[in-house]
Short mmCIF file of C-alpha atoms and ligand atoms in Angstrom, two decimals:
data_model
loop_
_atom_site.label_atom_id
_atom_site.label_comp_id
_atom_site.label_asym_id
_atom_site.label_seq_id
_atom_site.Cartn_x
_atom_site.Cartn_y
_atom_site.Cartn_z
CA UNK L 1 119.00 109.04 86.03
CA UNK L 2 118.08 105.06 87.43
CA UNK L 3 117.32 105.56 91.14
CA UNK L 4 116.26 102.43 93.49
CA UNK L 5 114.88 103.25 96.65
CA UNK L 6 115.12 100.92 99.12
CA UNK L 7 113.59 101.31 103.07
CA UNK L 8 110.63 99.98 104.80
CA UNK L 9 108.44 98.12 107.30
CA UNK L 10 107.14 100.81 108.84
CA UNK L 11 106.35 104.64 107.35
CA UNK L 12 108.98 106.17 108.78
CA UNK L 13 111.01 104.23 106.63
CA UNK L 14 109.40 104.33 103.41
CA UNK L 15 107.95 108.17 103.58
CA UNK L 16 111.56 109.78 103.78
CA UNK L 17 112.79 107.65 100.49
CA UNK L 18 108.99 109.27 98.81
CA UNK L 19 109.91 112.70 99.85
CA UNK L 20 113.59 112.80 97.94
CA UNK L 21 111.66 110.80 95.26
CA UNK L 22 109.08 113.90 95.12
CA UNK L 23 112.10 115.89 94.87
CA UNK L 24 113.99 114.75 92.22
CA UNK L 25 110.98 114.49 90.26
CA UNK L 26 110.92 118.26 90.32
CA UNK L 27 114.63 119.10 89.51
CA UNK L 28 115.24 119.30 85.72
CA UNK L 29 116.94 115.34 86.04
CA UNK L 30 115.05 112.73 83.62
CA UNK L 31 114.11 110.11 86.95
CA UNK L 32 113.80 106.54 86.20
CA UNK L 33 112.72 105.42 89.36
CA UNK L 34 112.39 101.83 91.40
CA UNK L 35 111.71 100.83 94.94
CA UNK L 36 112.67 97.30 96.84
CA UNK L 37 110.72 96.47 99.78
CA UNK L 38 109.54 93.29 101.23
CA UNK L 39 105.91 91.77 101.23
CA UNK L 40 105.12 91.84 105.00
CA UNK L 41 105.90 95.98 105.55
CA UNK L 42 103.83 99.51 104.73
CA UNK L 43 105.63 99.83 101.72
CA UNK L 44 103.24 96.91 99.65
CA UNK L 45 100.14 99.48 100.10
CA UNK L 46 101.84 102.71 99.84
CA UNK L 47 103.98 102.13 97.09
CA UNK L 48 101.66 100.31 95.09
CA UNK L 49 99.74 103.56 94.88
CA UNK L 50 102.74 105.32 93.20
CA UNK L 51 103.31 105.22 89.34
CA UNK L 52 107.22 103.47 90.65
CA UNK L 53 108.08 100.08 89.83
CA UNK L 54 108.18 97.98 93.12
CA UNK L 55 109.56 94.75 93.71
CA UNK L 56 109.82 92.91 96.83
CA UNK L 57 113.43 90.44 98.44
CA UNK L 58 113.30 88.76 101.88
CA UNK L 59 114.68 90.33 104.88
CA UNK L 60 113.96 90.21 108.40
CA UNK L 61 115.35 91.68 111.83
CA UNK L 62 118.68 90.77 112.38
CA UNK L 63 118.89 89.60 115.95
CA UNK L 64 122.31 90.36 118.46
CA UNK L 65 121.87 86.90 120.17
CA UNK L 66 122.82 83.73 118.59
CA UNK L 67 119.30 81.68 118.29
CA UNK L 68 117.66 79.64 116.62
CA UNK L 69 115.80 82.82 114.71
CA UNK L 70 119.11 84.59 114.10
CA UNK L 71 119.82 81.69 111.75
CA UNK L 72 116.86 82.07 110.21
CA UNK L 73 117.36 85.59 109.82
CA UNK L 74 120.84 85.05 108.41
CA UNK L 75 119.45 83.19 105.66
CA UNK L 76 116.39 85.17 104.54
CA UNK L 77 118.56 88.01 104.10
CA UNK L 78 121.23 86.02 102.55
CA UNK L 79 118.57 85.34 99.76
CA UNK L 80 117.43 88.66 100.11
CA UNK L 81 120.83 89.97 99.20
CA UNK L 82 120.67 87.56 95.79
CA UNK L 83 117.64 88.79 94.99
CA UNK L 84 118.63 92.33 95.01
CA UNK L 85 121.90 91.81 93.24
CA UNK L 86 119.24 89.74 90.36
CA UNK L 87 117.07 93.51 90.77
CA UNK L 88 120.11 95.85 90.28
CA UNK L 89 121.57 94.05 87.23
CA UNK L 90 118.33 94.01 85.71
CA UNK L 91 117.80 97.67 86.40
CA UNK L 92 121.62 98.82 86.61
CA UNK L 93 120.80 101.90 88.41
CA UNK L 94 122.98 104.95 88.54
CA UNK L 95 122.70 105.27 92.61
CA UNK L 96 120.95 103.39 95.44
CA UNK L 97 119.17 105.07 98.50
CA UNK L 98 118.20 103.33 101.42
CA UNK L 99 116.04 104.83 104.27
CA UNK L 100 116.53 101.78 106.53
CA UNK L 101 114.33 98.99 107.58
CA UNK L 102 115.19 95.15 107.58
CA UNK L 103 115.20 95.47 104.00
CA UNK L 104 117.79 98.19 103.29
CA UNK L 105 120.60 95.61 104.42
CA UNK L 106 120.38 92.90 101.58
CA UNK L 107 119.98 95.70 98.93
CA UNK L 108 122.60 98.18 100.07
CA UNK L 109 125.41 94.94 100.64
CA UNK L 110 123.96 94.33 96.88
CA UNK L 111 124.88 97.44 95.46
CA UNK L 112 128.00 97.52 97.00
CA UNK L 113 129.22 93.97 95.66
CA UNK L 114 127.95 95.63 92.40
CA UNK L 115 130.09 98.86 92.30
CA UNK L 116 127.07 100.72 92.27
CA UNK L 117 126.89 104.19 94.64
CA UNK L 118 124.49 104.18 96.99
CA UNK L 119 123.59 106.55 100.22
CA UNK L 120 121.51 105.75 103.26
CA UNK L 121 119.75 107.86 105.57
CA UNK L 122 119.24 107.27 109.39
CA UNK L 123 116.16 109.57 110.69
CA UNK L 124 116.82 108.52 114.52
CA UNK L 125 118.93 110.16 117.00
CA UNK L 126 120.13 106.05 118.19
CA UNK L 127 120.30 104.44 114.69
CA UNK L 128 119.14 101.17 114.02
CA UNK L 129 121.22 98.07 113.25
CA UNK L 130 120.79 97.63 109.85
CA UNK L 131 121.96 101.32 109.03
CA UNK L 132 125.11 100.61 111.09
CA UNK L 133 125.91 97.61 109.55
CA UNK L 134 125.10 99.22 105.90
CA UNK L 135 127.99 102.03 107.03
CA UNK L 136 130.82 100.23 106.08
CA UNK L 137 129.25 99.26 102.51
CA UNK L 138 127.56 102.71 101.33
CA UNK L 139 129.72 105.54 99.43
CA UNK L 140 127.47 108.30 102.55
CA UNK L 141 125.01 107.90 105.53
CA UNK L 142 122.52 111.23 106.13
CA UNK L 143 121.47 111.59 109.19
CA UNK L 144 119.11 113.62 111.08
CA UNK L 145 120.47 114.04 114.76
CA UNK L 146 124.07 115.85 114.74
CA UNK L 147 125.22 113.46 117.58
CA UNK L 148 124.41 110.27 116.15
CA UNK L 149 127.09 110.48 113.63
CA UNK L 150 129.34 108.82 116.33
CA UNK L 151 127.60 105.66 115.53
CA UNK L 152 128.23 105.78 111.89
CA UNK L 153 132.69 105.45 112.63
CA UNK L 154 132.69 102.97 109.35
CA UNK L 155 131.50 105.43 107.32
CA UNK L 156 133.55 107.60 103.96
CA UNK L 157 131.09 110.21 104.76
CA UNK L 158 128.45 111.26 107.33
CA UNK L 159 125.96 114.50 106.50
CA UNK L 160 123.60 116.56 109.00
CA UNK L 161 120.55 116.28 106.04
CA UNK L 162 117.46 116.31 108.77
CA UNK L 163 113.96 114.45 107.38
CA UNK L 164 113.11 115.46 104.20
CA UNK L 165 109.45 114.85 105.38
CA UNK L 166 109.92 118.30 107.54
CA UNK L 167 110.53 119.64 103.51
CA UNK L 168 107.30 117.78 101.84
CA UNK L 169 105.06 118.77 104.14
CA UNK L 170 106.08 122.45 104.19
CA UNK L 171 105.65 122.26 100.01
CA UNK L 172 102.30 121.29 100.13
CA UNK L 173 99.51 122.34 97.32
CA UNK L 174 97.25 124.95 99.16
CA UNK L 175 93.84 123.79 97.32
CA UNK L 176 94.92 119.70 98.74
CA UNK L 177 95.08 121.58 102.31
CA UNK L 178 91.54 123.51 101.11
CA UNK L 179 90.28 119.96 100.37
CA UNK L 180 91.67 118.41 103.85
CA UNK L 181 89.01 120.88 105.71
CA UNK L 182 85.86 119.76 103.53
CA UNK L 183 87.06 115.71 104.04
CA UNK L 184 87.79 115.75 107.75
CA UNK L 185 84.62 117.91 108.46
CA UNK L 186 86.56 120.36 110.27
CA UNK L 187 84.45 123.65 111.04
CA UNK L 188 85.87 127.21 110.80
CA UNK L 189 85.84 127.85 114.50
CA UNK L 190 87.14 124.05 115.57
CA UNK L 191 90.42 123.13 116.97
CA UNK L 192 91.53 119.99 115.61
CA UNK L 193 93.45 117.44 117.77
CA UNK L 194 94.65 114.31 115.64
CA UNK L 195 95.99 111.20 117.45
CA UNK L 196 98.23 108.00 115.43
CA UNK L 197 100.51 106.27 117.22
CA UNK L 198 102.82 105.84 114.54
CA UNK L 199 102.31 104.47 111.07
CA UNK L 200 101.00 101.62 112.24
CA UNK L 201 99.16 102.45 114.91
CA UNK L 202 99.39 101.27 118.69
CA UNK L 203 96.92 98.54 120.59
CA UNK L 204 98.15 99.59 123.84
CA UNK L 205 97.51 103.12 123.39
CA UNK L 206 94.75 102.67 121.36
CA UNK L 207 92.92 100.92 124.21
CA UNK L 208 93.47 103.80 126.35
CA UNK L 209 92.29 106.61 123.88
CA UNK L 210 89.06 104.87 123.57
CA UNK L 211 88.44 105.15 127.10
CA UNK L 212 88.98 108.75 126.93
CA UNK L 213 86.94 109.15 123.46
CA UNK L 214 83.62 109.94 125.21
CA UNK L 215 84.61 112.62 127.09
CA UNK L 216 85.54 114.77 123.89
CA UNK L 217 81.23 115.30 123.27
CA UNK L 218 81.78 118.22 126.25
CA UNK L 219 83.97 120.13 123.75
CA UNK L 220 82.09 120.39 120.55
CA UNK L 221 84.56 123.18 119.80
CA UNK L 222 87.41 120.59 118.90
CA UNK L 223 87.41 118.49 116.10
CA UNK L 224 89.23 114.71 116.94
CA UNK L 225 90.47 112.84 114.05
CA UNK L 226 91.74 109.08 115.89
CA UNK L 227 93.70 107.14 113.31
CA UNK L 228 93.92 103.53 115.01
CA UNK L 229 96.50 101.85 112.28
CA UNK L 230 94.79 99.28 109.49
CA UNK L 231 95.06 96.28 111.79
CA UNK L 232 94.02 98.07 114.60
CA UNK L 233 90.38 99.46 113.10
CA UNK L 234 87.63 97.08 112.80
CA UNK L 235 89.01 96.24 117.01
CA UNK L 236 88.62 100.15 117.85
CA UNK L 237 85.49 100.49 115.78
CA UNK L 238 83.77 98.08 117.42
CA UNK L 239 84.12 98.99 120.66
CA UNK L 240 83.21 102.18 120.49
CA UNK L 241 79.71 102.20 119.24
CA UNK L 242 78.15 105.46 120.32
CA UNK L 243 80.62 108.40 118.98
CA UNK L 244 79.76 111.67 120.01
CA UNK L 245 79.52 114.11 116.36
CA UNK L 246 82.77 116.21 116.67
CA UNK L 247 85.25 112.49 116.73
CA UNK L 248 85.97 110.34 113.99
CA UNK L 249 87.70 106.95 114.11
CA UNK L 250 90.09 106.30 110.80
CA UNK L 251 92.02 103.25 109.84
CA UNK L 252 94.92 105.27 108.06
CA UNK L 253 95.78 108.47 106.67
CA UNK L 254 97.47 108.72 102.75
CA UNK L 255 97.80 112.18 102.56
CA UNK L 256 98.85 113.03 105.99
CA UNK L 257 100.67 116.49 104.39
CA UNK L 258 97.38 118.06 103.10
CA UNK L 259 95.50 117.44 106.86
CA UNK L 260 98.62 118.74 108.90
CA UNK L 261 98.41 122.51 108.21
CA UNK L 262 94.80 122.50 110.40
CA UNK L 263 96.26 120.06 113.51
CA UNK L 264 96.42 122.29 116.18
CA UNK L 265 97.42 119.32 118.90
CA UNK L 266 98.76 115.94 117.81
CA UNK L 267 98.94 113.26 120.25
CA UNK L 268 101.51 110.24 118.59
CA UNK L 269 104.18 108.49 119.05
CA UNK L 270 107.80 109.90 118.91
CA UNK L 271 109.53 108.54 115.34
CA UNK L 272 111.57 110.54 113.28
CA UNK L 273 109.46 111.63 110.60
CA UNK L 274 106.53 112.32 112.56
CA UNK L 275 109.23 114.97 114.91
CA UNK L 276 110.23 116.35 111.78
CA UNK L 277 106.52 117.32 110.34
CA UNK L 278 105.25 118.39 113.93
CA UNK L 279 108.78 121.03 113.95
CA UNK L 280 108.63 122.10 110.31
CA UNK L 281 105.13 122.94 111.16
CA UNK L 282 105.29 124.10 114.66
CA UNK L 283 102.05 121.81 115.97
CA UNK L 284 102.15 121.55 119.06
CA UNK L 285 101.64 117.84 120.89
CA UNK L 286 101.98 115.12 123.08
CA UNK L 287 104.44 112.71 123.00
CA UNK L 288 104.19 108.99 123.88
CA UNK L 289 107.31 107.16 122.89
CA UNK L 290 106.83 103.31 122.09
CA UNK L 291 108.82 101.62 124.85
CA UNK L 292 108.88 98.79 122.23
CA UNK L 293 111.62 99.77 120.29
CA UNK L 294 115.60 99.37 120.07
CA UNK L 295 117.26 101.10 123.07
CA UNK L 296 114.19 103.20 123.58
CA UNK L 297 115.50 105.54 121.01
CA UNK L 298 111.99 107.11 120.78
CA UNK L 299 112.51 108.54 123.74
CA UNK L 300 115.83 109.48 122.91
CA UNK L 301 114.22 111.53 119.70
CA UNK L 302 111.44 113.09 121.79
CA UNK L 303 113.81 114.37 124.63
CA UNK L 304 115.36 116.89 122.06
CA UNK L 305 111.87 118.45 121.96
CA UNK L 306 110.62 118.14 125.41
CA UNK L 307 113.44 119.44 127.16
CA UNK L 308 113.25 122.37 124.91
CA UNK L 309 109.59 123.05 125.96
CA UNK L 310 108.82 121.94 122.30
CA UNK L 311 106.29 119.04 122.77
CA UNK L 312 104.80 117.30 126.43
CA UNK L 313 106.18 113.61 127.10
CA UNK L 314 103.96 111.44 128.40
CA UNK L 315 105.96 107.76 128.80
CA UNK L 316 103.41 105.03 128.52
CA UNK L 317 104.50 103.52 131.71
CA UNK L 318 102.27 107.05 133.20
CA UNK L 319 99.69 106.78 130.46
CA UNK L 320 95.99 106.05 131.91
CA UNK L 321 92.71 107.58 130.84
CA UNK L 322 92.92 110.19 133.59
CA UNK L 323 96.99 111.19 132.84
CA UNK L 324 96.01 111.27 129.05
CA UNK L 325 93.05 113.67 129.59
CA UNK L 326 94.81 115.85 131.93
CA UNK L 327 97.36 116.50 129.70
CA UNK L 328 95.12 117.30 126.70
CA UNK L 329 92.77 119.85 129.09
CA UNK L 330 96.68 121.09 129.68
CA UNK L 331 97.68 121.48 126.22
CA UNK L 332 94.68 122.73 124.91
CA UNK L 333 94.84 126.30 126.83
CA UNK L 334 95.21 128.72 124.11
CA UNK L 335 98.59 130.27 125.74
CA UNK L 336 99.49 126.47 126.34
CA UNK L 337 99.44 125.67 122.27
CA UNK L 338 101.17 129.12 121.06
CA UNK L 339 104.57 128.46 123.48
CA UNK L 340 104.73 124.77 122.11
CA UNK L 341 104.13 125.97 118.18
CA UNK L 342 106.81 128.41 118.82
CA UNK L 343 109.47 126.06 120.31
CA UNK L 344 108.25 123.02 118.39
CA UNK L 345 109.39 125.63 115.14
CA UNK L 346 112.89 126.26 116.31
CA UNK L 347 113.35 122.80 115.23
CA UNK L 348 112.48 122.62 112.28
CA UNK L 349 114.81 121.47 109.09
CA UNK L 350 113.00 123.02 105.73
CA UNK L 351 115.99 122.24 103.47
CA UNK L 352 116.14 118.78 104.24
CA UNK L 353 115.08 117.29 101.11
CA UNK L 354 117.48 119.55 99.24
CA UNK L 355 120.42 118.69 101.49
CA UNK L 356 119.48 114.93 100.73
CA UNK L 357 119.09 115.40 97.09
CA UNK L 358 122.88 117.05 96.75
CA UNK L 359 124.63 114.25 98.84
CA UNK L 360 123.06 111.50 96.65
CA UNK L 361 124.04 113.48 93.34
CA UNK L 362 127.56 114.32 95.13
CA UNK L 363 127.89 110.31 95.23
CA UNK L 364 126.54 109.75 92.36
CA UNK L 365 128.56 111.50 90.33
CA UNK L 366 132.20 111.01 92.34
CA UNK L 367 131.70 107.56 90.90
C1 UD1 H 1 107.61 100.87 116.11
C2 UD1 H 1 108.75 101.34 115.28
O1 UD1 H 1 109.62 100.59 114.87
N1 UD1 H 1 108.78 102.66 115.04
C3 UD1 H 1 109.83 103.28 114.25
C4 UD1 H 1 109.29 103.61 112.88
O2 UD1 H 1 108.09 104.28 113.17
P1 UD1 H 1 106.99 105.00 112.33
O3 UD1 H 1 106.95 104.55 110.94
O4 UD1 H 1 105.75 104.92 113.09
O5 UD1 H 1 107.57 106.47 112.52
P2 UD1 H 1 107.74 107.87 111.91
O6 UD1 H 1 107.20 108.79 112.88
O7 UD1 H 1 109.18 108.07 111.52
O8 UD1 H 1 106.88 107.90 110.55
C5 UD1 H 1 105.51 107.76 110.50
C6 UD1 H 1 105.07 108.41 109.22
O9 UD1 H 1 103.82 107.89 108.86
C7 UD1 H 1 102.94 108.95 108.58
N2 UD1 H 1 101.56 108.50 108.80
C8 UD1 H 1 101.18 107.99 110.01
C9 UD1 H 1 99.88 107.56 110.19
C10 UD1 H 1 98.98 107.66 109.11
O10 UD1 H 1 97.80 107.31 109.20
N3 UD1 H 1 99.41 108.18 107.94
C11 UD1 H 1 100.69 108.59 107.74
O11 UD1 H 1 101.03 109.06 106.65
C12 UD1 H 1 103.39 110.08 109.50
O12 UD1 H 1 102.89 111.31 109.05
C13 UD1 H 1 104.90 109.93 109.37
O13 UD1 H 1 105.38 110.55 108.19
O14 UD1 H 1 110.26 104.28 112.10
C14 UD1 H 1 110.80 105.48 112.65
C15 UD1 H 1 111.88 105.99 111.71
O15 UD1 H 1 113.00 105.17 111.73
C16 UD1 H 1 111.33 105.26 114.05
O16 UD1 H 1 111.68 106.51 114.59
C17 UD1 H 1 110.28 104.57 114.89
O17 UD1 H 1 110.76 104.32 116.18
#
């Protein structure tokens, strides 16, 4: 079976498309798989790593106001859309899957022009423009919040699947989570907070976390892992020269499933995937949703957890070194993390990936 995957810019985007990928690879199907991305997102680095041919179209955020940029935008995806269609008929795959980002658009119009089935999968609980304007032109859309499938009207079909990242990370090899412990220097008797602010990390946020950095040295019992985002590191790094033993500063994480299992606080941003690991796995954390995003739909995804007791919300208007440390002493009280695990749990989605899996071979084969 010839799958493209299509989705990316940022991980949350690209790690989803993996997960199903993963999947399928384990099902007794014969994969032939492909990805499209573009050459400015995540996907160039992470993909590359992957025994998957990976070819790159234009594409670009599609603006709602008529400007000068919009036309630009227009046209880069206009020639992102004939590149695709040149991709498919050279590949002639048997279904498409898009997990959104600027470049799902081109590929999944492609597909459609081209007869081909495709699905696409929406992780937020506000969807993005380009999955709403890929509705009309895809054969299914999974999504991930039960109420966004108002915004999906267009649609043939619209499936509850969750984030099949809350699946992957629940399948993970034990002796990879073994090996996490020995690479991240983590010590029997430590508590391990990890902070990323999203797959590509966050300067804003990052400023403030360095501030608070040296007052981890008066709890040698934690272990802090800081992941500052590639572009962010060699900034972070050198500002903090003097780290006390127990924190380390990291530009990016690949195997984030095998180094979950021992995060008993997570401090991050609120996108969909990184919701879905932190419920399947019941971490407890605090959330700071990027105000930088369409119709602050981070906030909209965290809500579901805070409200529920599930995770701590800390908006970054609020965020200063003193708000951020209070809320860590907070969280870090023993009886503090065990009610958050729990609720953060009732969340979770573990048959994601196999929900996601059936709709695309549903599609597939109604064609
Ligand atoms: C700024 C922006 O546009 N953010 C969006 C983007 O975020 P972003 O890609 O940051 O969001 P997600 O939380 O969905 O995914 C991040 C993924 O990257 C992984 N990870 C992170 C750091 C690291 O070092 N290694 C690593 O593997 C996390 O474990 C997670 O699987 O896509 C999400 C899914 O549509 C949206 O919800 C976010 O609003």
């Amino acid at each position: 079976m010839k799958v493209v995957f299509t989705g990316g810019g940022t991980g949350g985007h690209i790690y989803p498309a993996l997960s199903l990928w993963r999947y399928m690879q384990d099902q007794a199907i014969s994969l032939e798989p492909y990805y499209i991305g573009t050459t400015q997102g995540l996907e160039q680095s992470i993909v590359s790593k992957l025994d998957m041919p990976f070819e790159t179209v234009e594409a670009a955020g599609l603006k709602r106001q008529v400007s000068l940029a919009a036309v630009s935008t227009l046209l880069k995806t206009a020639r992102g859309y004939f590149q695709a269609k040149r991709l498919l008929k050279r590949w002639r795959p048997d279904v498409v899957v898009g997990t959104g980002g600027f470049v799902t658009l081109p590929v999944i119009f492609a597909a459609h022009s081209l007869r081909i089935p495709s699905v696409v999968w929406e992780g937020n609980a506000r969807p993005g423009l380009t999955n709403q304007l890929c509705a009309g032109r895809t054969d299914a859309v999974a999504i991930s919040f039960a109420d966004s499938a108002r915004f999906f009207a267009k649609a043939k079909r619209v499936e509850l699947t969750g984030n099949p990242r809350a699946s992957e990370v629940l399948q993970v090899d034990a002796g990879a989570v073994r090996g996490a412990r020995d690479e991240y220097r983590i010590l029997r008797d430590q508590k391990v907070i990890l902070i990323f602010l999203g797959s590509r990390g966050s300067e804003s946020v990052n400023r403030v976390v360095t501030e608070v950095l040296p007052k981890f040295a008066e709890h040698p019992e934690w272990r802090v892992l800081f992941v500052t985002g590639d572009r962010h590191y060699e900034h972070v790094k050198q500002s903090v020269p003097d780290l006390s033993h127990n924190v380390s500063i990291i530009p990016f994480i690949y195997d984030m499933p095998s180094l979950l299992p021992h995060v008993d606080l997570l401090i991050s941003r609120a996108g969909s995937s990184t919701l879905a690991e932190i419920s399947a796995l019941g971490i407890a954390s605090i959330l700071i949703p990027s105000p930088y995003v369409t119709a602050n739909h981070q906030e909209e995804n965290a809500k579901r957890l805070v409200d529920k007791g599930a995770a701590a919300l800390l908006r970054e208007a609020d965020l200063s070194a003193d708000s951020l440390w209070a809320a860590i002493e907070r969280q870090m009280q023993q009886d503090a993390l065990r009610a958050m695990k729990g609720a953060a749990k009732s969340f979770g989605t573990p048959d994601a990936v196999e929900r996601f899996y059936q709709l695309v071979m549903d599609v597939t084969r109604a064609r």
